[in-house]
mmCIF file of C-alpha atoms in Angstrom:
data_model
loop_
_atom_site.group_PDB
_atom_site.id
_atom_site.type_symbol
_atom_site.label_atom_id
_atom_site.label_comp_id
_atom_site.label_asym_id
_atom_site.label_seq_id
_atom_site.Cartn_x
_atom_site.Cartn_y
_atom_site.Cartn_z
ATOM 1 C CA MET A 1 0.305 -25.092 1.874
ATOM 2 C CA LEU A 2 -2.447 -24.967 -0.761
ATOM 3 C CA GLY A 3 -2.055 -28.686 -1.391
ATOM 4 C CA ALA A 4 -1.990 -29.656 2.255
ATOM 5 C CA ALA A 5 -5.743 -29.488 2.889
ATOM 6 C CA ALA A 6 -6.803 -32.563 4.853
ATOM 7 C CA PRO A 7 -9.394 -33.635 7.442
ATOM 8 C CA ALA A 8 -8.886 -32.372 10.962
ATOM 9 C CA SER A 9 -7.779 -35.760 12.223
ATOM 10 C CA ALA A 10 -4.695 -35.850 9.988
ATOM 11 C CA GLU A 11 -1.234 -35.288 11.351
ATOM 12 C CA GLY A 12 0.948 -32.323 10.395
ATOM 13 C CA LEU A 13 -0.141 -29.006 8.918
ATOM 14 C CA THR A 14 -3.838 -28.741 8.002
ATOM 15 C CA VAL A 15 -5.038 -25.981 5.675
ATOM 16 C CA ARG A 16 -8.620 -25.259 4.656
ATOM 17 C CA LEU A 17 -9.509 -22.744 1.922
ATOM 18 C CA GLY A 18 -13.036 -21.427 2.314
ATOM 19 C CA GLY A 19 -13.892 -24.045 4.924
ATOM 20 C CA ASP A 20 -13.556 -24.881 8.617
ATOM 21 C CA VAL A 21 -10.977 -26.914 10.491
ATOM 22 C CA VAL A 22 -12.735 -28.720 13.335
ATOM 23 C CA VAL A 23 -11.099 -30.642 16.189
ATOM 24 C CA PRO A 24 -13.993 -32.395 17.955
ATOM 25 C CA ALA A 25 -14.101 -32.999 21.680
ATOM 26 C CA GLY A 26 -11.959 -35.933 22.731
ATOM 27 C CA VAL A 27 -9.796 -35.746 19.578
ATOM 28 C CA VAL A 28 -6.070 -34.905 19.661
ATOM 29 C CA HIS A 29 -4.852 -33.210 16.483
ATOM 30 C CA ASP A 30 -1.091 -33.207 15.925
ATOM 31 C CA GLY A 31 0.079 -30.157 13.954
ATOM 32 C CA SER A 32 -1.070 -26.633 13.288
ATOM 33 C CA ALA A 33 -4.442 -25.768 11.739
ATOM 34 C CA VAL A 34 -4.886 -22.932 9.234
ATOM 35 C CA ALA A 35 -8.225 -21.717 7.849
ATOM 36 C CA VAL A 36 -8.374 -19.130 5.040
ATOM 37 C CA GLY A 37 -11.853 -17.701 4.671
ATOM 38 C CA GLY A 38 -13.172 -20.015 7.362
ATOM 39 C CA ARG A 39 -12.779 -20.785 11.056
ATOM 40 C CA VAL A 40 -10.759 -23.061 13.301
ATOM 41 C CA LEU A 41 -12.908 -24.723 15.965
ATOM 42 C CA VAL A 42 -10.999 -26.519 18.724
ATOM 43 C CA GLU A 43 -13.166 -28.513 21.114
ATOM 44 C CA GLY A 44 -10.539 -31.161 21.770
ATOM 45 C CA THR A 45 -6.743 -30.728 21.795
ATOM 46 C CA LEU A 46 -4.711 -29.072 19.057
ATOM 47 C CA ARG A 47 -0.963 -29.722 19.330
ATOM 48 C CA GLY A 48 0.189 -26.725 17.321
ATOM 49 C CA ASP A 49 -0.983 -23.250 16.322
ATOM 50 C CA ALA A 50 -4.525 -22.256 15.390
ATOM 51 C CA VAL A 51 -4.460 -19.670 12.572
ATOM 52 C CA ALA A 52 -7.392 -18.026 10.754
ATOM 53 C CA VAL A 53 -7.203 -15.452 7.946
ATOM 54 C CA GLY A 54 -10.514 -13.803 7.189
ATOM 55 C CA GLY A 55 -12.263 -15.947 9.780
ATOM 56 C CA ASP A 56 -12.449 -16.812 13.483
ATOM 57 C CA VAL A 57 -10.675 -19.136 15.892
ATOM 58 C CA GLU A 58 -12.861 -20.667 18.600
ATOM 59 C CA VAL A 59 -11.129 -22.513 21.420
ATOM 60 C CA TRP A 60 -13.256 -24.524 23.806
ATOM 61 C CA GLY A 61 -10.566 -27.096 24.497
ATOM 62 C CA ARG A 62 -6.767 -26.750 24.456
ATOM 63 C CA VAL A 63 -4.237 -25.311 22.003
ATOM 64 C CA THR A 64 -0.641 -26.129 22.895
ATOM 65 C CA GLY A 65 0.704 -23.460 20.509
ATOM 66 C CA SER A 66 -0.538 -19.948 19.790
ATOM 67 C CA VAL A 67 -3.764 -18.510 18.384
ATOM 68 C CA ARG A 68 -3.360 -16.033 15.524
ATOM 69 C CA VAL A 69 -6.244 -14.317 13.744
ATOM 70 C CA VAL A 70 -6.264 -11.791 10.890
ATOM 71 C CA ASN A 71 -9.558 -9.993 10.150
ATOM 72 C CA GLY A 72 -11.567 -12.058 12.587
ATOM 73 C CA VAL A 73 -12.326 -12.878 16.222
ATOM 74 C CA ALA A 74 -10.518 -15.114 18.692
ATOM 75 C CA VAL A 75 -13.129 -16.718 20.945
ATOM 76 C CA LEU A 76 -11.861 -18.311 24.153
ATOM 77 C CA GLY A 77 -14.478 -20.331 25.987
ATOM 78 C CA PRO A 78 -14.702 -20.796 29.775
ATOM 79 C CA ALA A 79 -12.656 -24.036 29.678
ATOM 80 C CA ALA A 80 -10.250 -22.850 26.937
ATOM 81 C CA ARG A 81 -6.520 -23.207 27.446
ATOM 82 C CA VAL A 82 -3.899 -21.682 25.157
ATOM 83 C CA ASP A 83 -0.303 -22.384 26.103
ATOM 84 C CA GLY A 84 1.142 -19.734 23.761
ATOM 85 C CA ASP A 85 0.067 -16.243 22.710
ATOM 86 C CA VAL A 86 -3.262 -14.975 21.439
ATOM 87 C CA TRP A 87 -2.702 -12.398 18.672
ATOM 88 C CA VAL A 88 -5.452 -10.717 16.658
ATOM 89 C CA GLY A 89 -4.877 -8.231 13.842
ATOM 90 C CA ASN A 90 -7.861 -6.209 12.611
ATOM 91 C CA GLY A 91 -10.222 -7.947 14.996
ATOM 92 C CA ARG A 92 -10.849 -8.603 18.670
ATOM 93 C CA VAL A 93 -10.493 -11.197 21.436
ATOM 94 C CA ASP A 94 -13.622 -12.514 23.187
ATOM 95 C CA ARG A 95 -12.236 -14.105 26.333
ATOM 96 C CA SER A 96 -14.405 -15.805 28.911
ATOM 97 C CA PRO A 97 -13.439 -15.379 32.592
ATOM 98 C CA GLY A 98 -12.290 -18.980 32.961
ATOM 99 C CA ALA A 99 -10.073 -19.050 29.841
ATOM 100 C CA ARG A 100 -6.337 -19.457 30.482
ATOM 101 C CA VAL A 101 -3.584 -18.054 28.253
ATOM 102 C CA GLY A 102 0.037 -18.896 28.925
ATOM 103 C CA GLY A 103 1.498 -16.067 26.816
ATOM 104 C CA ARG A 104 0.405 -12.594 25.801
ATOM 105 C CA VAL A 105 -2.978 -11.413 24.548
ATOM 106 C CA VAL A 106 -2.467 -8.809 21.810
ATOM 107 C CA GLU A 107 -5.068 -6.910 19.834
ATOM 108 C CA GLY A 108 -3.992 -4.468 17.176
ATOM 109 C CA ARG A 109 -3.931 -3.492 13.550
ATOM 110 C CA LEU A 110 -1.753 -4.737 10.723
ATOM 111 C CA TRP A 111 1.375 -3.072 9.330
ATOM 112 C CA GLY A 112 2.493 -1.855 12.715
ATOM 113 C CA ALA A 113 -0.322 0.688 13.077
ATOM 114 C CA PRO A 114 -0.829 2.082 16.586
ATOM 115 C CA PRO A 115 -3.506 0.566 18.835
ATOM 116 C CA PRO A 116 -6.911 2.248 19.003
ATOM 117 C CA SER A 117 -6.834 5.597 20.741
ATOM 118 C CA ARG A 118 -8.339 6.016 24.191
ATOM 119 C CA ARG A 119 -10.061 9.094 22.825
ATOM 120 C CA PRO A 120 -11.867 7.809 19.692
ATOM 121 C CA LEU A 121 -13.413 11.208 18.941
ATOM 122 C CA ALA A 122 -10.010 12.903 18.889
ATOM 123 C CA ALA A 123 -8.625 10.085 16.729
ATOM 124 C CA GLN A 124 -11.488 10.410 14.252
ATOM 125 C CA LEU A 125 -11.051 14.182 14.099
ATOM 126 C CA GLY A 126 -7.325 13.689 13.495
ATOM 127 C CA ARG A 127 -7.990 11.291 10.618
ATOM 128 C CA ILE A 128 -10.554 13.673 9.114
ATOM 129 C CA LEU A 129 -8.141 16.588 9.324
ATOM 130 C CA THR A 130 -5.361 14.477 7.799
ATOM 131 C CA TRP A 131 -7.533 13.469 4.847
ATOM 132 C CA ALA A 132 -8.778 17.035 4.445
ATOM 133 C CA LEU A 133 -5.209 18.341 4.392
ATOM 134 C CA ALA A 134 -4.142 15.704 1.855
ATOM 135 C CA LEU A 135 -7.159 16.486 -0.329
ATOM 136 C CA TRP A 136 -6.448 20.214 -0.107
ATOM 137 C CA VAL A 137 -2.815 19.688 -1.096
ATOM 138 C CA LEU A 138 -3.771 17.483 -4.033
ATOM 139 C CA VAL A 139 -6.493 19.849 -5.233
ATOM 140 C CA GLY A 140 -4.072 22.751 -4.874
ATOM 141 C CA SER A 141 -1.413 20.879 -6.820
ATOM 142 C CA ALA A 142 -3.866 20.077 -9.607
ATOM 143 C CA ALA A 143 -5.071 23.680 -9.751
ATOM 144 C CA LEU A 144 -1.489 24.931 -9.782
ATOM 145 C CA ALA A 145 -0.596 22.577 -12.617
ATOM 146 C CA VAL A 146 -3.569 23.825 -14.638
ATOM 147 C CA ALA A 147 -2.614 27.449 -13.911
ATOM 148 C CA VAL A 148 0.950 26.816 -15.064
ATOM 149 C CA ALA A 149 -0.354 25.181 -18.254
ATOM 150 C CA ALA A 150 -2.600 28.211 -18.890
ATOM 151 C CA LEU A 151 0.054 30.845 -18.135
ATOM 152 C CA PHE A 152 2.973 29.091 -19.826
ATOM 153 C CA PRO A 153 1.423 26.971 -22.595
ATOM 154 C CA HIS A 154 4.528 26.669 -24.796
ATOM 155 C CA PRO A 155 6.984 25.463 -22.084
ATOM 156 C CA VAL A 156 4.426 23.004 -20.712
ATOM 157 C CA SER A 157 3.744 21.733 -24.242
ATOM 158 C CA ARG A 158 7.469 21.183 -24.723
ATOM 159 C CA ILE A 159 7.578 19.164 -21.498
ATOM 160 C CA ALA A 160 4.652 17.052 -22.678
ATOM 161 C CA ARG A 161 6.304 16.496 -26.073
ATOM 162 C CA THR A 162 9.533 15.455 -24.367
ATOM 163 C CA LEU A 163 7.592 12.924 -22.292
ATOM 164 C CA SER A 164 5.983 11.616 -25.460
ATOM 165 C CA VAL A 165 9.106 11.255 -27.623
ATOM 166 C CA ALA A 166 11.606 10.353 -24.866
ATOM 167 C CA PRO A 167 9.684 8.574 -22.095
ATOM 168 C CA GLY A 168 12.554 6.333 -21.007
ATOM 169 C CA ALA A 169 15.143 9.103 -20.894
ATOM 170 C CA SER A 170 12.739 11.328 -18.946
ATOM 171 C CA LEU A 171 12.138 8.635 -16.346
ATOM 172 C CA LEU A 172 15.867 7.938 -15.995
ATOM 173 C CA ALA A 173 16.570 11.645 -15.574
ATOM 174 C CA GLY A 174 13.924 11.888 -12.832
ATOM 175 C CA ILE A 175 15.313 8.867 -11.006
ATOM 176 C CA ALA A 176 18.819 10.313 -11.313
ATOM 177 C CA LEU A 177 17.543 13.520 -9.719
ATOM 178 C CA TRP A 178 16.322 11.695 -6.611
ATOM 179 C CA ALA A 179 19.591 9.740 -6.477
ATOM 180 C CA VAL A 180 21.761 12.870 -6.726
ATOM 181 C CA LEU A 181 19.680 15.017 -4.369
ATOM 182 C CA PRO A 182 20.866 13.553 -0.989
ATOM 183 C CA PRO A 183 24.634 13.827 -1.731
ATOM 184 C CA LEU A 184 24.035 17.302 -3.187
ATOM 185 C CA VAL A 185 22.457 18.405 0.073
ATOM 186 C CA VAL A 186 25.427 17.020 2.012
ATOM 187 C CA VAL A 187 27.900 18.855 -0.237
ATOM 188 C CA LEU A 188 26.024 22.128 0.168
ATOM 189 C CA LEU A 189 25.919 21.693 3.935
ATOM 190 C CA VAL A 190 29.660 21.193 4.317
ATOM 191 C CA SER A 191 30.601 24.088 2.020
ATOM 192 C CA ILE A 192 30.275 27.694 3.126
ATOM 193 C CA VAL A 193 29.385 28.891 -0.372
ATOM 194 C CA GLY A 194 26.716 26.234 -0.705
ATOM 195 C CA ILE A 195 24.689 27.231 2.368
ATOM 196 C CA PRO A 196 22.845 30.083 0.556
ATOM 197 C CA LEU A 197 22.194 27.717 -2.344
ATOM 198 C CA LEU A 198 20.797 25.174 0.085
ATOM 199 C CA ALA A 199 18.148 27.694 1.145
ATOM 200 C CA LEU A 200 17.072 28.027 -2.501
ATOM 201 C CA LEU A 201 17.013 24.276 -3.125
ATOM 202 C CA PRO A 202 13.447 23.639 -1.831
ATOM 203 C CA PHE A 203 12.142 26.519 -3.939
ATOM 204 C CA ALA A 204 13.892 25.241 -7.053
ATOM 205 C CA LEU A 205 12.712 21.681 -6.395
ATOM 206 C CA SER A 206 9.131 22.919 -5.963
ATOM 207 C CA LEU A 207 9.259 24.785 -9.283
ATOM 208 C CA LEU A 208 10.651 21.691 -10.961
ATOM 209 C CA ALA A 209 7.901 19.527 -9.469
ATOM 210 C CA VAL A 210 5.108 21.907 -10.523
ATOM 211 C CA ALA A 211 6.458 22.173 -14.071
ATOM 212 C CA GLY A 212 6.882 18.408 -14.343
ATOM 213 C CA LEU A 213 3.420 17.762 -12.934
ATOM 214 C CA ALA A 214 1.908 20.223 -15.411
ATOM 215 C CA GLY A 215 3.644 18.524 -18.337
ATOM 216 C CA ALA A 216 2.606 15.053 -17.191
ATOM 217 C CA ALA A 217 -0.982 16.231 -16.639
ATOM 218 C CA LEU A 218 -1.092 17.752 -20.126
ATOM 219 C CA LEU A 219 0.170 14.550 -21.732
ATOM 220 C CA VAL A 220 -2.307 12.390 -19.781
ATOM 221 C CA GLY A 221 -5.143 14.722 -20.750
ATOM 222 C CA GLU A 222 -4.102 14.696 -24.406
ATOM 223 C CA ARG A 223 -3.983 10.904 -24.476
ATOM 224 C CA LEU A 224 -7.425 10.673 -22.872
ATOM 225 C CA ALA A 225 -8.795 13.246 -25.302
ATOM 226 C CA GLY A 226 -7.427 11.218 -28.205
ATOM 227 C CA ALA A 227 -8.851 7.994 -26.811
ATOM 228 C CA PHE A 228 -12.348 9.387 -26.222
ATOM 229 C CA ARG A 229 -12.263 11.752 -29.233
ATOM 230 C CA TRP A 230 -13.082 15.026 -27.541
ATOM 231 C CA ARG A 231 -11.684 18.513 -28.037
ATOM 232 C CA SER A 232 -10.990 20.547 -24.918
ATOM 233 C CA GLY A 233 -7.809 22.489 -25.682
ATOM 234 C CA PRO A 234 -4.498 22.465 -23.778
ATOM 235 C CA VAL A 235 -5.940 23.931 -20.578
ATOM 236 C CA GLY A 236 -8.822 21.458 -20.558
ATOM 237 C CA ASP A 237 -6.466 18.574 -21.261
ATOM 238 C CA ALA A 238 -4.200 19.684 -18.416
ATOM 239 C CA LEU A 239 -7.218 19.911 -16.102
ATOM 240 C CA VAL A 240 -8.375 16.380 -16.960
ATOM 241 C CA GLY A 241 -4.862 14.997 -16.549
ATOM 242 C CA ALA A 242 -4.342 16.821 -13.236
ATOM 243 C CA VAL A 243 -7.611 15.429 -11.865
ATOM 244 C CA VAL A 244 -6.611 11.899 -12.896
ATOM 245 C CA LEU A 245 -3.208 12.231 -11.213
ATOM 246 C CA ALA A 246 -4.779 13.690 -8.067
ATOM 247 C CA LEU A 247 -7.224 10.786 -7.880
ATOM 248 C CA LEU A 248 -4.323 8.359 -8.215
ATOM 249 C CA ALA A 249 -2.568 10.039 -5.301
ATOM 250 C CA LEU A 250 -5.635 9.465 -3.115
ATOM 251 C CA LEU A 251 -5.446 5.708 -3.687
ATOM 252 C CA PRO A 252 -3.111 3.918 -1.242
ATOM 253 C CA GLY A 253 -0.317 1.690 -2.440
ATOM 254 C CA PRO A 254 -0.160 1.404 -6.250
ATOM 255 C CA GLY A 255 -2.073 4.648 -6.769
ATOM 256 C CA ARG A 256 0.370 6.776 -4.812
ATOM 257 C CA LEU A 257 3.273 4.957 -6.424
ATOM 258 C CA ALA A 258 1.858 5.781 -9.868
ATOM 259 C CA PHE A 259 1.476 9.446 -8.895
ATOM 260 C CA PHE A 260 5.056 9.599 -7.659
ATOM 261 C CA ALA A 261 6.240 7.899 -10.861
ATOM 262 C CA ALA A 262 4.347 10.456 -12.972
ATOM 263 C CA LEU A 263 5.841 13.299 -10.932
ATOM 264 C CA THR A 264 9.355 11.862 -11.311
ATOM 265 C CA TRP A 265 8.725 11.344 -15.018
ATOM 266 C CA GLY A 266 7.669 14.957 -15.530
ATOM 267 C CA MET A 267 10.584 16.343 -13.540
ATOM 268 C CA GLY A 268 12.951 14.251 -15.642
ATOM 269 C CA ALA A 269 11.501 15.777 -18.819
ATOM 270 C CA VAL A 270 12.169 19.268 -17.455
ATOM 271 C CA ILE A 271 15.761 18.285 -16.694
ATOM 272 C CA LEU A 272 16.200 16.971 -20.242
ATOM 273 C CA LEU A 273 14.931 20.250 -21.688
ATOM 274 C CA VAL A 274 17.284 22.279 -19.502
ATOM 275 C CA VAL A 275 20.274 20.097 -20.406
ATOM 276 C CA ARG A 276 19.572 19.969 -24.125
ATOM 277 C CA ARG A 277 18.486 23.628 -24.420
ATOM 278 C CA SER A 278 16.625 22.791 -27.592
ATOM 279 C CA PRO A 279 12.965 22.210 -28.344
ATOM 280 C CA ALA A 280 11.816 18.640 -28.263
ATOM 281 C CA PRO A 281 10.803 17.197 -31.600
ATOM 282 C CA ALA A 282 7.088 17.119 -32.172
ATOM 283 C CA PRO A 283 5.406 13.697 -32.097
ATOM 284 C CA PRO A 284 3.790 12.386 -35.285
ATOM 285 C CA PRO A 285 0.367 13.961 -35.933
ATOM 286 C CA SER A 286 -2.635 12.155 -34.557
ATOM 287 C CA PRO A 287 -5.187 10.748 -37.014
ATOM 288 C CA PRO A 288 -8.053 13.140 -37.733
ATOM 289 C CA PHE A 289 -11.278 12.738 -35.807
ATOM 290 C CA SER A 290 -13.922 10.793 -37.613
#
């Protein structure tokens, strides 16, 4: 598609990057028109679809296909005719009274998000409460990790050392935990003896998560302290690492994935310590501060 950019009078698929695709009045364009970072202006006839990403589609003539817009506006003039659908994601449709659309007119958001609420104030309050709850949970998790590092410095240090000397094994153990957890729940459900254990499973999993998060936070803080050459002690290192992990969790997509990976990593280190029942070897000493 990137190599298919051509004037608007060409036949077939037309793609413009950072520019406009224009079909003048009285001109018949055979094929779809795609504009990325620009607009599609149809004053004549477009025999295909009109698509704009990060731009607008303006129809003053006829589009025999559909109009699709992402992050832009679909403008339908008084004499516009669209035989297919008009779909806009993260944008709106400006439709004149005389415009005709043969299919559906859909406005919405990407990734299957629900349409805008009829009560915008209630929707905004709901989003604010959701973010406040997420922030409170993350701040509480960070504070709990720091408290665990302060109250149990030696076990948390062992978890951090295990993460340092056996990072791959710790990650594999954490992934194995998530893989084994669903069938374990099923086994406990179908067995009479396992039902009381099932009630304790969330508590045990929470303890494992807090311990793993504390160890991962301590290791992250120690690495940052070594990189920037500061001395803050184990509790300070755990605080810095916990804040970094909490900030990652607030970022959508890769940030939350990184937080979940760090949590899984730390939980795997705890599992390795429980299985081995022996202290993890200490990593080689860091070079002295200059």
